[in-house]
Coordinates of C-alpha atoms and ligand atoms in Angstrom, one line a residue:
M38 CA -37.8 -4.3 58.4
K39 CA -39.5 -3.4 55.2
N40 CA -37.4 -0.3 54.9
L41 CA -34.2 -2.2 55.6
L42 CA -35.0 -4.6 52.9
F43 CA -35.6 -1.8 50.5
I44 CA -32.3 -0.2 51.3
L45 CA -30.5 -3.5 50.9
L46 CA -32.2 -3.9 47.5
L47 CA -31.2 -0.4 46.5
V48 CA -27.6 -1.0 47.5
L49 CA -27.5 -4.2 45.6
M50 CA -28.9 -2.6 42.5
L51 CA -26.5 0.3 42.6
A52 CA -23.4 -1.6 43.4
P53 CA -22.5 -2.7 39.9
A54 CA -23.0 0.8 38.6
L55 CA -20.8 2.2 41.3
A56 CA -18.2 -0.4 40.8
Q57 CA -18.2 0.4 37.1
A58 CA -18.0 4.1 37.8
Q59 CA -15.0 3.6 40.0
T60 CA -13.1 1.4 37.6
R61 CA -13.6 3.6 34.6
P62 CA -10.1 4.7 33.9
N63 CA -8.9 8.2 33.2
V64 CA -7.6 8.4 29.7
V65 CA -4.6 10.5 28.6
L66 CA -3.9 10.5 24.9
I67 CA -0.3 11.8 24.3
Y68 CA 0.0 12.7 20.7
A69 CA 3.5 13.5 19.4
D70 CA 3.9 15.5 16.2
D71 CA 6.0 13.8 13.5
I72 CA 7.7 11.1 15.7
G73 CA 8.6 8.1 13.6
Y74 CA 8.4 4.4 14.3
G75 CA 12.2 4.3 14.8
D76 CA 12.6 7.4 16.9
I77 CA 11.9 5.8 20.3
S78 CA 14.4 3.5 22.0
S79 CA 11.7 1.0 23.0
Y80 CA 11.0 0.7 19.2
G81 CA 14.6 0.0 18.4
A82 CA 16.4 3.4 18.3
T83 CA 19.9 3.2 19.7
A84 CA 21.3 6.6 18.8
I85 CA 18.6 8.3 20.9
K86 CA 17.3 7.5 24.3
T87 CA 13.6 8.1 25.3
P88 CA 13.5 6.8 28.9
N89 CA 10.1 8.1 29.8
I90 CA 8.3 6.7 26.8
D91 CA 10.3 3.5 27.4
R92 CA 8.9 3.4 30.9
L93 CA 5.4 3.5 29.5
A94 CA 6.3 0.7 27.0
K95 CA 7.8 -1.5 29.7
A96 CA 4.6 -1.3 31.8
G97 CA 2.2 -1.3 28.9
L98 CA 1.3 -2.9 25.6
R99 CA 3.5 -2.0 22.7
F100 CA 1.8 -2.2 19.3
T101 CA 3.9 -3.0 16.2
D102 CA 1.3 -2.5 13.5
A103 CA -0.6 0.6 14.7
H104 CA -1.3 3.5 12.4
A105 CA -2.0 7.2 12.2
A106 CA -4.9 7.6 9.8
A107 CA -2.8 9.7 7.4
A108 CA 0.7 10.7 6.7
T109 CA 0.2 14.4 7.6
C110 CA -1.3 16.1 10.5
T111 CA -4.7 17.6 9.7
P112 CA -6.2 14.5 8.0
S113 CA -4.7 12.3 10.7
R114 CA -6.2 14.3 13.5
Y115 CA -9.5 14.7 11.7
A116 CA -9.9 11.0 11.3
M117 CA -8.9 10.2 14.9
L118 CA -11.3 12.7 16.4
T119 CA -14.3 11.9 14.1
G120 CA -13.8 8.2 13.3
Q121 CA -14.2 9.1 9.6
Y122 CA -11.4 8.6 7.0
A123 CA -10.3 12.1 6.0
F124 CA -10.4 11.4 2.3
R125 CA -14.2 11.4 2.6
K126 CA -14.2 15.0 3.8
E127 CA -13.0 17.9 1.6
G128 CA -10.8 20.5 3.2
T129 CA -8.9 18.2 5.5
N130 CA -5.5 18.5 4.0
V131 CA -2.8 20.5 5.9
L132 CA -4.6 23.7 6.9
P133 CA -3.3 27.2 7.1
G134 CA -3.4 28.9 10.6
D135 CA -6.5 31.0 9.8
A136 CA -8.7 28.2 8.5
A137 CA -12.2 27.7 9.7
M138 CA -12.9 24.6 11.9
V139 CA -13.3 21.5 9.9
I140 CA -15.2 19.4 12.4
E141 CA -18.8 20.4 12.6
P142 CA -20.3 20.9 16.0
G143 CA -22.9 18.3 16.8
R144 CA -21.2 15.3 15.3
A145 CA -19.9 12.5 17.4
T146 CA -16.2 12.9 18.3
L147 CA -13.8 11.0 20.4
A148 CA -14.3 13.8 23.0
T149 CA -18.2 13.6 23.0
V150 CA -17.9 9.9 23.6
F151 CA -16.1 10.6 26.9
Q152 CA -18.4 13.5 27.7
R153 CA -21.4 11.3 27.3
A154 CA -19.8 8.8 29.7
G155 CA -19.5 11.6 32.3
Y156 CA -15.9 12.4 31.9
S157 CA -14.2 15.8 32.2
T158 CA -12.5 16.4 28.9
G159 CA -9.7 18.7 27.8
V160 CA -7.3 19.3 24.9
V161 CA -3.9 20.8 25.4
G162 CA -1.4 21.5 22.6
K163 CA -1.4 21.4 18.8
W164 CA -4.9 21.6 17.2
H165 CA -4.5 22.1 13.5
L166 CA -8.2 21.4 12.6
G167 CA -9.2 25.0 12.1
L168 CA -11.0 27.4 14.4
G169 CA -14.0 29.7 14.0
P170 CA -16.7 29.9 11.3
K171 CA -16.4 30.1 7.6
G172 CA -13.9 32.8 6.9
G173 CA -11.8 32.0 9.9
P174 CA -11.7 33.0 13.6
D175 CA -11.9 36.4 15.2
W176 CA -8.6 36.5 16.9
N177 CA -9.6 39.5 18.9
G178 CA -12.9 38.3 20.1
E179 CA -14.6 35.1 21.0
I180 CA -13.2 32.1 19.0
K181 CA -16.2 29.9 18.1
P182 CA -16.5 27.2 17.1
S183 CA -13.5 25.7 18.8
P184 CA -12.7 22.4 20.4
R185 CA -15.2 23.3 23.2
D186 CA -18.0 22.9 20.7
I187 CA -17.0 19.4 19.7
G188 CA -16.7 17.8 23.1
F189 CA -13.7 19.3 24.9
G190 CA -14.7 21.1 28.1
Y191 CA -11.3 22.7 28.4
E192 CA -8.9 23.9 25.7
F193 CA -5.4 25.4 25.7
I194 CA -4.2 25.2 22.1
M195 CA -2.2 26.6 19.3
A196 CA -4.3 27.0 16.2
A197 CA -2.2 25.2 13.7
T198 CA 1.6 24.5 13.8
G199 CA 4.6 26.2 15.2
D200 CA 5.6 27.3 11.7
R201 CA 2.3 28.9 10.9
V202 CA 0.9 32.3 12.2
P203 CA -0.6 33.4 14.4
T204 CA 2.0 32.5 17.0
V205 CA -0.3 32.7 20.0
Y206 CA -2.1 30.4 22.4
V207 CA -5.9 30.1 22.7
E208 CA -7.4 29.2 26.0
N209 CA -11.2 28.7 26.2
R210 CA -12.0 30.7 23.1
R211 CA -9.6 33.7 23.8
V212 CA -6.1 34.5 22.7
V213 CA -4.0 34.3 25.9
G214 CA -2.5 37.6 27.0
L215 CA -3.9 39.7 24.2
D216 CA -3.9 43.5 24.7
P217 CA -7.1 44.8 23.1
A218 CA -5.2 48.0 22.1
D219 CA -2.9 45.9 19.9
P220 CA -5.3 43.7 17.9
I221 CA -4.0 40.7 15.9
R222 CA -4.3 40.6 12.1
V223 CA -3.5 37.5 10.1
A224 CA -3.4 36.8 6.4
Y225 CA -2.0 34.0 4.2
D226 CA -2.4 35.6 0.8
K227 CA -0.8 39.0 1.3
K228 CA 1.4 40.8 3.8
V229 CA -0.4 42.6 6.6
G230 CA 1.3 45.1 8.8
D231 CA 5.0 46.0 8.7
W232 CA 6.7 43.3 10.7
P233 CA 9.9 41.9 9.1
T234 CA 9.8 38.8 7.0
G235 CA 12.3 36.0 6.3
K236 CA 12.4 37.0 2.7
E237 CA 13.1 40.7 3.2
N238 CA 15.1 40.6 6.5
P239 CA 17.0 37.3 6.7
D240 CA 19.6 39.0 8.9
Q241 CA 17.0 39.0 11.7
L242 CA 16.7 35.2 11.8
K243 CA 17.9 32.8 14.5
M244 CA 17.3 29.9 12.2
R245 CA 17.0 30.0 8.4
P246 CA 14.4 28.2 6.3
S247 CA 15.5 25.6 3.8
H248 CA 12.3 25.9 1.9
G249 CA 9.2 28.1 2.2
H250 CA 8.8 29.5 5.7
D251 CA 10.0 33.0 4.7
Q252 CA 7.1 35.2 5.7
T253 CA 6.5 37.0 9.0
I254 CA 9.3 36.7 11.5
V255 CA 8.3 36.1 15.2
N256 CA 10.9 35.3 17.8
G257 CA 13.7 35.2 15.2
V258 CA 11.9 32.5 13.2
S259 CA 10.2 33.2 9.8
R260 CA 6.9 31.4 9.4
I261 CA 4.2 30.5 6.9
G262 CA 1.7 33.4 6.7
Y263 CA 1.7 37.0 7.7
M264 CA 0.7 38.6 11.0
T265 CA 0.9 41.8 12.9
G266 CA -0.2 42.9 16.4
G267 CA -0.8 40.9 19.5
K268 CA 2.8 41.6 20.8
S269 CA 1.9 40.8 24.4
A270 CA 0.4 37.4 23.3
L271 CA 3.2 36.0 21.2
W272 CA 4.6 32.7 22.3
K273 CA 8.3 32.0 22.8
D274 CA 9.0 28.7 21.0
E275 CA 11.6 27.7 23.5
D276 CA 9.0 27.7 26.3
M277 CA 6.2 26.0 24.4
A278 CA 6.8 22.4 25.8
D279 CA 6.9 23.8 29.3
V280 CA 3.8 25.8 28.8
F281 CA 1.8 23.0 27.3
T282 CA 3.0 20.5 29.9
G283 CA 2.2 22.8 32.7
K284 CA -1.4 23.2 31.4
A285 CA -1.7 19.4 30.9
V286 CA -0.6 18.7 34.5
K287 CA -2.9 21.4 35.8
F288 CA -5.9 19.9 34.0
I289 CA -5.1 16.6 35.6
E290 CA -4.8 18.1 39.0
Q291 CA -8.0 20.1 38.7
T292 CA -10.2 17.4 37.3
K293 CA -9.0 14.4 39.1
A294 CA -12.2 14.0 41.2
K295 CA -14.1 12.8 38.2
P296 CA -12.8 10.5 35.4
F297 CA -11.1 12.6 32.8
F298 CA -10.0 12.4 29.2
L299 CA -7.0 14.6 28.2
F300 CA -5.9 14.9 24.6
F301 CA -2.3 16.1 25.1
A302 CA -1.0 17.0 21.6
L303 CA 2.7 17.8 21.8
H304 CA 4.3 20.0 19.3
D305 CA 7.7 18.2 19.2
P306 CA 9.5 17.4 17.1
H307 CA 7.6 19.4 14.4
V308 CA 9.4 22.4 12.9
P309 CA 10.5 24.9 13.9
R310 CA 12.5 22.8 16.3
M311 CA 13.3 25.3 19.0
P312 CA 13.6 23.2 22.2
H313 CA 14.3 24.8 25.6
P314 CA 18.0 25.6 26.1
R315 CA 18.2 22.7 28.7
F316 CA 17.7 20.2 25.8
V317 CA 19.9 21.9 23.3
G318 CA 22.9 19.8 22.2
K319 CA 21.8 16.9 24.5
S320 CA 20.9 14.4 21.8
G321 CA 24.0 14.9 19.7
M322 CA 21.6 14.7 16.8
G323 CA 20.8 18.4 16.3
A324 CA 17.6 20.1 16.9
R325 CA 15.4 17.2 15.8
G326 CA 16.9 14.8 18.3
D327 CA 16.9 17.5 21.0
A328 CA 13.1 18.1 20.3
I329 CA 12.5 14.3 20.7
L330 CA 14.2 14.4 24.1
Q331 CA 11.9 17.3 25.0
A332 CA 8.9 15.3 23.9
D333 CA 10.1 12.5 26.1
W334 CA 10.4 14.9 29.0
C335 CA 6.8 16.0 28.5
V336 CA 5.7 12.4 28.7
G337 CA 7.8 12.0 31.9
E338 CA 6.1 15.0 33.5
V339 CA 2.6 13.6 32.9
L340 CA 3.6 10.2 34.3
A341 CA 5.2 11.9 37.3
A342 CA 2.0 13.9 37.9
L343 CA -0.1 10.7 37.7
D344 CA 2.2 9.0 40.2
R345 CA 2.2 12.0 42.6
L346 CA -1.6 12.1 42.5
K347 CA -1.9 8.4 42.9
L348 CA -3.8 8.1 39.6
A349 CA -1.3 6.0 37.6
D350 CA -2.9 2.7 38.4
N351 CA -6.3 3.5 36.9
T352 CA -5.2 5.9 34.1
L353 CA -5.0 4.5 30.6
V354 CA -2.2 6.4 28.9
I355 CA -1.8 6.1 25.1
F356 CA 1.4 7.4 23.5
T357 CA 1.4 7.7 19.7
S358 CA 2.2 10.1 16.9
D359 CA 0.2 11.9 14.2
N360 CA 2.3 10.8 11.2
G361 CA 5.7 9.4 10.3
P362 CA 9.0 11.2 10.6
V363 CA 10.6 13.9 8.4
V364 CA 14.2 15.2 8.8
D365 CA 14.3 18.4 6.8
D366 CA 10.8 19.9 6.9
G367 CA 11.7 23.4 5.9
Y368 CA 14.4 24.8 8.3
K369 CA 18.2 24.6 8.3
D370 CA 18.3 23.1 11.8
D371 CA 21.2 20.6 11.5
A372 CA 18.8 17.6 11.6
V373 CA 20.1 16.3 8.3
E374 CA 23.8 16.9 9.0
K375 CA 23.6 15.3 12.4
L376 CA 21.3 12.3 11.7
G377 CA 24.2 9.8 11.5
S378 CA 23.0 6.2 11.2
H379 CA 19.7 6.9 13.0
K380 CA 16.6 5.7 11.1
P381 CA 13.6 7.8 12.1
A382 CA 11.1 5.3 10.4
G383 CA 12.9 2.2 11.7
Q384 CA 12.8 -0.6 9.2
F385 CA 10.0 1.0 7.2
R386 CA 10.3 2.9 3.9
G387 CA 9.3 6.5 3.5
G388 CA 8.1 8.8 6.2
K389 CA 5.8 11.8 6.7
Y390 CA 3.9 12.5 3.3
S391 CA 4.6 9.0 2.0
N392 CA 2.4 6.1 1.0
F393 CA 5.0 3.7 2.2
E394 CA 4.6 2.3 5.7
G395 CA 6.9 5.0 7.2
G396 CA 4.1 7.5 6.6
T397 CA 1.5 6.1 9.0
R398 CA 3.0 3.3 11.0
V399 CA 3.9 4.9 14.3
P400 CA 4.7 4.0 17.8
F401 CA 1.6 3.2 19.8
I402 CA 1.8 2.3 23.5
V403 CA -1.1 1.7 25.9
R404 CA -0.4 1.5 29.6
W405 CA -3.2 0.9 32.1
P406 CA -1.7 -1.0 35.1
K407 CA -5.2 -1.9 36.5
G408 CA -6.5 -3.3 33.2
I409 CA -3.7 -4.2 30.8
K410 CA -0.9 -6.7 31.0
P411 CA 2.4 -5.5 29.6
G412 CA 3.5 -7.0 26.4
E413 CA 3.5 -6.6 22.6
S414 CA 0.8 -6.8 20.0
D415 CA 1.0 -7.0 16.2
A416 CA -2.7 -6.4 15.8
L417 CA -3.5 -4.1 12.9
I418 CA -5.1 -1.0 14.5
S419 CA -5.6 2.6 13.6
Q420 CA -6.1 5.8 15.6
V421 CA -9.4 6.1 13.7
D422 CA -10.6 3.2 15.9
L423 CA -10.2 4.9 19.2
L424 CA -13.7 6.4 19.0
A425 CA -15.7 3.2 18.4
S426 CA -13.5 1.3 20.8
F427 CA -14.0 3.7 23.7
A428 CA -17.7 4.0 22.8
K429 CA -17.9 0.2 23.2
S430 CA -16.1 0.3 26.5
F431 CA -18.9 2.6 27.8
N432 CA -21.6 0.5 26.1
Q433 CA -22.6 3.5 24.0
K434 CA -24.4 2.9 20.7
L435 CA -23.1 4.9 17.7
G436 CA -25.6 6.3 15.3
D437 CA -25.5 5.2 11.6
K438 CA -23.7 8.4 10.5
D439 CA -21.3 8.5 13.5
A440 CA -17.7 7.5 13.1
P441 CA -18.2 5.6 9.8
D442 CA -14.7 4.2 9.6
S443 CA -14.0 3.5 13.3
F444 CA -13.9 -0.1 14.2
N445 CA -14.3 -1.5 17.7
V446 CA -10.9 -3.0 18.4
L447 CA -11.3 -2.7 22.2
T448 CA -10.2 -6.3 22.9
A449 CA -7.0 -5.7 21.0
L450 CA -6.4 -2.3 22.6
V451 CA -6.5 -3.8 26.1
G452 CA -4.5 -6.9 25.1
R453 CA -7.3 -9.5 25.3
S454 CA -7.0 -10.3 21.7
K455 CA -4.2 -10.2 19.1
T456 CA -6.7 -9.5 16.3
G457 CA -7.4 -5.9 15.2
R458 CA -8.9 -4.8 11.9
Q459 CA -9.4 -7.0 8.8
D460 CA -8.3 -4.1 6.6
L461 CA -7.3 -0.5 6.8
I462 CA -6.9 2.5 4.5
E463 CA -3.7 4.5 4.8
Q464 CA -3.9 8.0 3.4
A465 CA -1.0 10.0 1.9
G466 CA -0.7 11.3 -1.7
A467 CA -2.6 8.2 -2.7
L468 CA -4.7 5.7 -0.8
S469 CA -3.3 2.3 0.2
L470 CA -5.1 -0.7 1.6
R471 CA -3.7 -2.9 4.2
Q472 CA -5.1 -6.4 4.7
G473 CA -3.1 -8.8 7.0
Q474 CA 0.5 -8.9 5.7
W475 CA -0.6 -7.3 2.3
K476 CA -0.3 -3.7 1.3
Y477 CA -1.7 -2.4 -1.9
I478 CA -0.9 1.2 -3.1
E479 CA -3.2 2.7 -5.7
P480 CA -1.6 3.6 -9.0
N481 CA -1.3 7.4 -9.6
N482 CA 0.7 9.9 -11.5
K483 CA 2.0 12.0 -8.6
Q484 CA 5.7 12.6 -8.1
K485 CA 7.7 9.7 -6.7
F486 CA 10.1 11.8 -4.7
A487 CA 9.6 15.0 -2.6
R488 CA 12.8 16.9 -3.2
L489 CA 11.9 19.4 -0.5
T490 CA 11.9 16.8 2.3
N491 CA 14.0 14.1 0.6
T492 CA 11.1 11.6 1.0
E493 CA 10.2 8.7 -1.1
L494 CA 6.5 9.2 -1.6
G495 CA 5.6 5.8 -2.8
N496 CA 3.6 7.0 -5.8
D497 CA 3.7 5.0 -9.0
S498 CA 1.7 4.8 -12.2
I499 CA 1.5 1.0 -11.8
P500 CA -0.3 -0.8 -9.0
Q501 CA 2.0 -1.8 -6.1
L502 CA 1.6 -4.8 -3.9
Y503 CA 3.9 -5.7 -1.0
D504 CA 4.1 -8.6 1.4
L505 CA 5.1 -6.9 4.6
S506 CA 5.7 -10.1 6.4
A507 CA 8.6 -11.0 4.1
D508 CA 9.4 -7.4 3.0
P509 CA 8.6 -4.8 5.6
G510 CA 10.7 -2.3 3.7
E511 CA 8.4 -2.5 0.6
T512 CA 11.2 -3.1 -1.8
R513 CA 9.6 -5.8 -4.0
N514 CA 6.5 -5.0 -5.9
L515 CA 4.6 -8.3 -6.2
A516 CA 1.6 -6.9 -8.1
K517 CA 2.5 -8.8 -11.3
Q518 CA 3.2 -12.1 -9.4
H519 CA -0.1 -11.9 -7.5
P520 CA -2.7 -10.4 -9.9
D521 CA -5.6 -12.0 -7.9
K522 CA -4.6 -10.5 -4.6
T523 CA -3.9 -7.1 -6.3
K524 CA -7.4 -7.2 -7.9
E525 CA -9.0 -8.2 -4.6
L526 CA -7.4 -5.4 -2.6
H527 CA -8.1 -2.9 -5.4
E528 CA -11.8 -3.8 -5.4
R529 CA -12.1 -3.7 -1.7
L530 CA -10.5 -0.2 -1.7
Q531 CA -12.9 1.0 -4.4
Q532 CA -15.8 -0.4 -2.4
I533 CA -14.7 1.4 0.8
K534 CA -14.3 4.6 -1.2
Q535 CA -17.7 4.3 -2.9
T536 CA -19.7 3.6 0.2
A537 CA -20.1 6.2 2.9
R538 CA -18.7 4.0 5.6
S539 CA -16.6 0.9 6.2
R540 CA -17.8 0.1 9.8
Q541 CA -20.4 -2.7 10.0
Ligands
NG6_706 C1 4.3 21.8 4.9 C2 5.4 22.6 5.5 C3 6.0 21.8 6.7 C4 5.0 21.4 7.7 C5 3.8 20.7 7.0 C6 2.7 20.4 7.9 C7 6.7 23.9 3.8 C8 7.7 24.0 2.8 N1 6.5 22.8 4.5 O1 3.7 22.5 3.9 O2 7.1 22.6 7.3 O3 4.5 22.6 8.3 O4 3.3 21.5 5.9 O5 3.1 19.4 8.9 O6 6.0 25.0 4.1 S1 2.0 18.7 9.7 O7 2.7 17.8 10.6 O8 1.3 19.7 10.5 O9 1.1 18.0 8.8
CA707 CA1 2.5 16.0 12.1

């Protein structure tokens, strides 16, 4: 009798913990590269159809004021993974392909939050946060530190971008398919080896650069940086989406027994846009549109795998992008000529690289059938908030130095509240502060217009203040009409800059 009672008591005590363990959702964070607010049909695009992302949006929560932390890739990813604004950390601007890893092992990251909660964690796709120690990674040996040292149990990545050497995949610290007899050498300051370059051998190109991108040619595309060796390990750009998606699906299949967190960082539609032949010509919008269709296909494959494995109900899927859109980002790929009336940033001004909203305001969809009601939310949230929000969902305490700019917006994230952050820094060439409908852009003397990419950068020597509720396109600078608001936002921005953290 006594024993029975004891067992009963034990079961009662364990029940809530078990229930919690069972309801903890898997999390798949699908991170597109350079997809803009207006590039998705569920965000208003009409010239292009993204049925798989739309499927997510229909069954999930669609955010209309969600942000990447910065208007380019490296600072945006740095902030999302560490919960720290990238402007606080030197060396987080767009990195070359042979850069050392910028996230120090030992600090809290989005991935360590999941690991601490008992999740299997993995990253597949574009990394672009550096690899290896100071001086860069040993491409021919063990690559350490790598994502595996900051919370990811599994990694299958490209070091930087498709347009930067080395053009090889790294899986769990090793270059995939490398023949030791043919070692890789990489340099960004001088030519290494005797492979042709875009500058010297333009006749060997499948696609020509429009600016830069004239160094080593691999697979008919000239890149940024020089490399030689590693012939058996070179990727084929046209297969990249298939390769990454295959690895992402395999990770889900192999880890499904435990809750898992997968950071699936797509390469599309970043340059060079070299989609698989089955997508070529399908969008009618040139290579950029075709690459968006390919990104949408990748999303569809992940959703299909979740359905097939009966995991969809208790998997929280986030779809978002690392920065706003750009049309000509350095290759003559017909994106400009075939753009037509399509507006990659939707109603917003600027795009990738810009202080205007087009730089950081991105699609952001969260679907979790078991825990989130479909709908729309205009809560102000940022990818920098994912860390503190998931930590909160696991009742984890963050240390004082952890994730200093990550706010717990969990209730907004799961649709239980329409309120997100009070204010948010957007990072591009300058810093901007958002507060409610207001947006303040710091005065600076940088160029107003990027001729290379045809982007309005939003720089100005005078302070800029916009009321986004009346003027989402940031056309009327109200700084002079509202000097008090301008001053208030300016002071708040200085305060955030001068203190080491903005989180309470
Ligand atoms: C720029 C490249 C651009 C792209 C970008 C990084 C040139 C002329 N432009 O310097 O093509 O690679 O860096 O993009 O080289 S990001 O999405 O990874 O931030
Ligand atoms: Ca990007």
